PDB file of C-alpha atoms in Angstrom:
ATOM      1  CA  MET A   1       7.611  17.430  -8.390  1.00 63.00           C
ATOM      2  CA  SER A   2       6.202  17.830  -4.720  1.00 80.00           C
ATOM      3  CA  GLU A   3       3.577  15.675  -3.673  1.00 92.00           C
ATOM      4  CA  VAL A   4       0.749  17.379  -1.196  1.00 97.00           C
ATOM      5  CA  VAL A   5      -0.975  15.291   1.443  1.00 98.00           C
ATOM      6  CA  GLU A   6      -3.332  16.011   4.289  1.00 98.00           C
ATOM      7  CA  ARG A   7      -1.307  15.914   7.645  1.00 98.00           C
ATOM      8  CA  VAL A   8      -3.778  14.120   9.890  1.00 98.00           C
ATOM      9  CA  ASP A   9      -3.798  13.576  13.838  1.00 98.00           C
ATOM     10  CA  GLU A  10      -3.783  10.276  16.033  1.00 97.00           C
ATOM     11  CA  HIS A  11      -7.458  10.219  15.144  1.00 98.00           C
ATOM     12  CA  ASP A  12      -7.202  10.453  11.409  1.00 98.00           C
ATOM     13  CA  GLN A  13      -8.583  14.149  11.354  1.00 98.00           C
ATOM     14  CA  VAL A  14      -6.992  16.620   9.279  1.00 98.00           C
ATOM     15  CA  LEU A  15      -4.776  19.053  10.695  1.00 98.00           C
ATOM     16  CA  GLY A  16      -3.665  20.849   7.240  1.00 98.00           C
ATOM     17  CA  VAL A  17      -2.005  20.394   3.995  1.00 98.00           C
ATOM     18  CA  VAL A  18       1.657  19.831   3.536  1.00 98.00           C
ATOM     19  CA  ASP A  19       4.400  18.585   1.222  1.00 96.00           C
ATOM     20  CA  ARG A  20       4.546  14.877   1.673  1.00 95.00           C
ATOM     21  CA  SER A  21       8.428  14.778   2.044  1.00 94.00           C
ATOM     22  CA  GLU A  22       8.297  17.237   4.850  1.00 96.00           C
ATOM     23  CA  ALA A  23       5.385  14.921   6.454  1.00 96.00           C
ATOM     24  CA  ILE A  24       7.833  11.952   6.223  1.00 95.00           C
ATOM     25  CA  ARG A  25      10.959  14.207   7.466  1.00 96.00           C
ATOM     26  CA  ARG A  26       9.299  15.687  10.279  1.00 97.00           C
ATOM     27  CA  GLU A  27       7.262  12.066  11.191  1.00 97.00           C
ATOM     28  CA  TRP A  28       4.071  13.832  10.538  1.00 98.00           C
ATOM     29  CA  LEU A  29       1.008  11.612  10.171  1.00 98.00           C
ATOM     30  CA  HIS A  30      -0.511  11.459   6.636  1.00 98.00           C
ATOM     31  CA  ARG A  31      -2.624   8.834   4.765  1.00 98.00           C
ATOM     32  CA  ILE A  32      -1.623   5.999   2.676  1.00 98.00           C
ATOM     33  CA  ALA A  33      -4.172   3.939   0.501  1.00 98.00           C
ATOM     34  CA  THR A  34      -3.137   0.146  -0.323  1.00 98.00           C
ATOM     35  CA  ILE A  35      -4.797  -2.375  -2.438  1.00 98.00           C
ATOM     36  CA  VAL A  36      -4.500  -6.498  -1.927  1.00 98.00           C
ATOM     37  CA  CYS A  37      -5.000  -7.852  -5.638  1.00 98.00           C
ATOM     38  CA  ARG A  38      -6.634 -11.280  -5.838  1.00 98.00           C
ATOM     39  CA  ASP A  39      -7.629 -13.036  -8.759  1.00 97.00           C
ATOM     40  CA  ALA A  40     -10.933 -15.350  -9.309  1.00 97.00           C
ATOM     41  CA  ASP A  41      -8.837 -18.317  -7.511  1.00 97.00           C
ATOM     42  CA  GLY A  42      -7.869 -16.146  -4.361  1.00 96.00           C
ATOM     43  CA  ARG A  43      -4.193 -15.843  -5.275  1.00 98.00           C
ATOM     44  CA  ILE A  44      -2.520 -12.774  -4.294  1.00 98.00           C
ATOM     45  CA  LEU A  45      -0.669 -10.362  -6.526  1.00 98.00           C
ATOM     46  CA  VAL A  46       2.877  -9.804  -5.136  1.00 98.00           C
ATOM     47  CA  HIS A  47       5.551  -7.559  -6.755  1.00 97.00           C
ATOM     48  CA  ARG A  48       9.260  -6.470  -6.271  1.00 97.00           C
ATOM     49  CA  ARG A  49       9.873  -2.735  -6.358  1.00 96.00           C
ATOM     50  CA  PRO A  50      12.599  -1.657  -8.828  1.00 96.00           C
ATOM     51  CA  ASP A  51      15.932  -1.114  -7.695  1.00 96.00           C
ATOM     52  CA  ASP A  52      16.220   2.613  -8.877  1.00 95.00           C
ATOM     53  CA  VAL A  53      13.034   3.741  -6.586  1.00 92.00           C
ATOM     54  CA  HIS A  54      13.525   5.940  -3.782  1.00 87.00           C
ATOM     55  CA  LEU A  55      11.338   4.107  -1.158  1.00 85.00           C
ATOM     56  CA  PHE A  56      12.007   0.468  -0.496  1.00 92.00           C
ATOM     57  CA  PRO A  57      14.160  -0.240  -3.606  1.00 95.00           C
ATOM     58  CA  GLY A  58      14.269  -3.913  -4.731  1.00 96.00           C
ATOM     59  CA  GLN A  59      11.906  -4.972  -1.924  1.00 96.00           C
ATOM     60  CA  LEU A  60       8.902  -7.326  -2.157  1.00 96.00           C
ATOM     61  CA  ASN A  61       5.275  -6.225  -1.472  1.00 97.00           C
ATOM     62  CA  TRP A  62       1.728  -7.708  -1.507  1.00 97.00           C
ATOM     63  CA  MET A  63      -0.042  -4.454  -1.332  1.00 97.00           C
ATOM     64  CA  PHE A  64      -0.044  -1.521  -4.071  1.00 97.00           C
ATOM     65  CA  GLY A  65      -0.817   1.952  -3.426  1.00 96.00           C
ATOM     66  CA  GLY A  66       0.341   5.368  -2.380  1.00 95.00           C
ATOM     67  CA  ALA A  67      -0.424   8.785  -0.526  1.00 97.00           C
ATOM     68  CA  VAL A  68      -4.092   9.888  -0.273  1.00 98.00           C
ATOM     69  CA  GLY A  69      -4.226  13.243  -1.830  1.00 97.00           C
ATOM     70  CA  VAL A  70      -5.718  16.404  -0.618  1.00 98.00           C
ATOM     71  CA  ALA A  71      -9.476  16.179  -0.222  1.00 97.00           C
ATOM     72  CA  GLU A  72      -9.407  12.566  -1.456  1.00 98.00           C
ATOM     73  CA  SER A  73     -11.020   9.578   0.148  1.00 98.00           C
ATOM     74  CA  TYR A  74      -8.762   6.283   0.973  1.00 98.00           C
ATOM     75  CA  GLU A  75     -11.402   4.484  -1.606  1.00 98.00           C
ATOM     76  CA  ASP A  76     -10.689   7.136  -4.251  1.00 98.00           C
ATOM     77  CA  ALA A  77      -6.965   7.107  -3.743  1.00 98.00           C
ATOM     78  CA  ALA A  78      -6.996   3.293  -4.001  1.00 98.00           C
ATOM     79  CA  ALA A  79      -8.754   3.370  -7.050  1.00 98.00           C
ATOM     80  CA  ARG A  80      -6.392   5.990  -8.634  1.00 98.00           C
ATOM     81  CA  GLU A  81      -3.516   3.982  -7.458  1.00 98.00           C
ATOM     82  CA  LEU A  82      -4.716   0.659  -8.998  1.00 98.00           C
ATOM     83  CA  GLU A  83      -5.090   2.367 -12.318  1.00 97.00           C
ATOM     84  CA  GLU A  84      -1.937   4.152 -12.065  1.00 97.00           C
ATOM     85  CA  GLU A  85       0.214   1.242 -11.152  1.00 97.00           C
ATOM     86  CA  LEU A  86      -1.569  -1.742 -12.575  1.00 98.00           C
ATOM     87  CA  GLY A  87      -3.585  -0.251 -15.486  1.00 97.00           C
ATOM     88  CA  VAL A  88      -6.581  -1.696 -13.923  1.00 97.00           C
ATOM     89  CA  ARG A  89      -9.939   0.241 -13.355  1.00 96.00           C
ATOM     90  CA  ALA A  90     -12.063  -1.108 -10.446  1.00 96.00           C
ATOM     91  CA  ARG A  91     -13.375   0.270  -7.327  1.00 96.00           C
ATOM     92  CA  PRO A  92     -11.461  -1.546  -4.502  1.00 98.00           C
ATOM     93  CA  ARG A  93     -13.398  -2.374  -1.196  1.00 97.00           C
ATOM     94  CA  PHE A  94     -12.141  -0.931   1.885  1.00 98.00           C
ATOM     95  CA  VAL A  95     -10.969  -3.491   4.584  1.00 98.00           C
ATOM     96  CA  PHE A  96      -9.698  -1.598   7.591  1.00 98.00           C
ATOM     97  CA  LYS A  97      -7.237   0.997   8.800  1.00 98.00           C
ATOM     98  CA  PHE A  98      -4.679   1.155  11.237  1.00 97.00           C
ATOM     99  CA  LEU A  99      -1.938   3.754  12.575  1.00 97.00           C
ATOM    100  CA  CYS A 100       1.195   2.296  11.112  1.00 97.00           C
ATOM    101  CA  ALA A 101       4.391   3.095  12.983  1.00 94.00           C
ATOM    102  CA  GLY A 102       6.287   2.880   9.261  1.00 93.00           C
ATOM    103  CA  ALA A 103       9.694   2.136   8.540  1.00 92.00           C
ATOM    104  CA  ILE A 104      10.452   5.629   7.245  1.00 91.00           C
ATOM    105  CA  SER A 105       7.516   7.733   9.241  1.00 94.00           C
ATOM    106  CA  PRO A 106       4.110   7.020  10.859  1.00 96.00           C
ATOM    107  CA  TYR A 107       1.090   7.245   8.961  1.00 98.00           C
ATOM    108  CA  TRP A 108      -2.597   5.998   8.727  1.00 98.00           C
ATOM    109  CA  LEU A 109      -2.717   3.062   6.422  1.00 98.00           C
ATOM    110  CA  GLY A 110      -6.075   2.218   4.665  1.00 98.00           C
ATOM    111  CA  LEU A 111      -5.961  -1.257   3.213  1.00 98.00           C
ATOM    112  CA  HIS A 112      -8.532  -2.380   0.407  1.00 98.00           C
ATOM    113  CA  GLU A 113      -9.078  -5.403  -1.479  1.00 98.00           C
ATOM    114  CA  VAL A 114     -10.196  -6.235  -5.241  1.00 98.00           C
ATOM    115  CA  VAL A 115     -10.660  -9.139  -7.418  1.00 98.00           C
ATOM    116  CA  ILE A 116      -9.045  -8.819 -10.771  1.00 97.00           C
ATOM    117  CA  THR A 117     -10.505 -11.108 -13.494  1.00 94.00           C
ATOM    118  CA  GLY A 118      -8.606  -9.460 -16.422  1.00 93.00           C
ATOM    119  CA  SER A 119      -4.925  -8.879 -17.324  1.00 94.00           C
ATOM    120  CA  VAL A 120      -2.625  -6.374 -15.374  1.00 97.00           C
ATOM    121  CA  ARG A 121      -0.403  -3.838 -17.066  1.00 97.00           C
ATOM    122  CA  PRO A 122       2.160  -3.102 -14.326  1.00 97.00           C
ATOM    123  CA  ASP A 123       3.896   0.247 -14.429  1.00 96.00           C
ATOM    124  CA  PRO A 124       7.481  -0.472 -14.670  1.00 96.00           C
ATOM    125  CA  SER A 125       8.762   2.651 -12.894  1.00 94.00           C
ATOM    126  CA  GLU A 126       6.780   0.998  -9.891  1.00 93.00           C
ATOM    127  CA  ILE A 127       6.800  -2.500 -10.478  1.00 96.00           C
ATOM    128  CA  ALA A 128      10.000  -4.741 -11.567  1.00 97.00           C
ATOM    129  CA  TRP A 129       8.332  -8.212 -11.178  1.00 97.00           C
ATOM    130  CA  HIS A 130       4.817  -9.551 -10.394  1.00 97.00           C
ATOM    131  CA  ASP A 131       3.313 -12.795  -9.774  1.00 97.00           C
ATOM    132  CA  TRP A 132      -0.006 -14.480  -8.412  1.00 97.00           C
ATOM    133  CA  LEU A 133       0.795 -16.364  -4.980  1.00 97.00           C
ATOM    134  CA  THR A 134      -1.282 -18.666  -2.859  1.00 96.00           C
ATOM    135  CA  GLU A 135      -1.588 -17.216   0.785  1.00 93.00           C
ATOM    136  CA  SER A 136       0.517 -19.972   2.269  1.00 93.00           C
ATOM    137  CA  GLU A 137       3.304 -19.265  -0.350  1.00 95.00           C
ATOM    138  CA  LEU A 138       2.830 -15.598   0.773  1.00 95.00           C
ATOM    139  CA  VAL A 139       3.227 -16.442   4.252  1.00 94.00           C
ATOM    140  CA  ASP A 140       6.526 -17.944   3.499  1.00 91.00           C
ATOM    141  CA  LEU A 141       7.489 -15.010   1.306  1.00 92.00           C
ATOM    142  CA  VAL A 142       6.457 -12.429   4.195  1.00 92.00           C
ATOM    143  CA  ARG A 143       9.396 -13.731   6.436  1.00 87.00           C
ATOM    144  CA  ASP A 144      11.985 -12.644   3.768  1.00 80.00           C
ATOM    145  CA  GLN A 145      14.307  -9.904   4.466  1.00 83.00           C
ATOM    146  CA  ALA A 146      13.724  -8.172   1.103  1.00 92.00           C
ATOM    147  CA  PHE A 147      10.202  -7.765   2.150  1.00 94.00           C
ATOM    148  CA  VAL A 148       8.737  -4.363   2.830  1.00 94.00           C
ATOM    149  CA  PRO A 149       8.709  -4.139   6.540  1.00 92.00           C
ATOM    150  CA  ASP A 150       5.334  -2.211   6.733  1.00 92.00           C
ATOM    151  CA  ALA A 151       3.722  -4.700   4.561  1.00 95.00           C
ATOM    152  CA  ARG A 152       4.507  -7.345   7.234  1.00 93.00           C
ATOM    153  CA  GLU A 153       2.361  -5.759   9.899  1.00 92.00           C
ATOM    154  CA  ALA A 154      -0.342  -5.148   7.563  1.00 96.00           C
ATOM    155  CA  PHE A 155      -0.187  -8.702   6.364  1.00 96.00           C
ATOM    156  CA  GLU A 156      -0.538 -10.094   9.837  1.00 94.00           C
ATOM    157  CA  ARG A 157      -3.589  -7.722  10.523  1.00 95.00           C
ATOM    158  CA  TYR A 158      -5.206  -8.984   7.295  1.00 96.00           C
ATOM    159  CA  ARG A 159      -4.641 -12.647   8.279  1.00 94.00           C
ATOM    160  CA  ALA A 160      -6.275 -12.075  11.750  1.00 94.00           C
ATOM    161  CA  LEU A 161      -9.306 -10.820  10.081  1.00 90.00           C
ATOM    162  CA  SER A 162      -9.916 -14.207   8.424  1.00 74.00           C
TER     163      SER A 162
END
């Protein structure tokens, strides 16, 4: 099934609607919403992607998320992705966005944050393993070769805000 997204420019202004695979293939800018999940103790939820997924198989990430749909805000996409991937209904808080060069293609990355106080129900088609890590544990993990490359840049930018 094809996924449609808004093609945007270097100022994050909409140029039109395109198939996401075409946007990636042609390296057209589009939007991605991500969520950093923290628990009440401040730990961050980290996960490993399944080995059989198309993008970043078997790699580690500290963010959850996906493409922003047509006429969808970053915040709405983040809330949708949070529910789809973790079974959590919440309204993540927008933190920042930046133009990410991307390992596969360039895109605008909108980073959000949410505190999860209940349990999570990870979608096994998206998440093979997960655990709560302290920020210092995550600092060490981000250096791992198996870490999603785009997530490294987002992590450095996020830490610079603290």
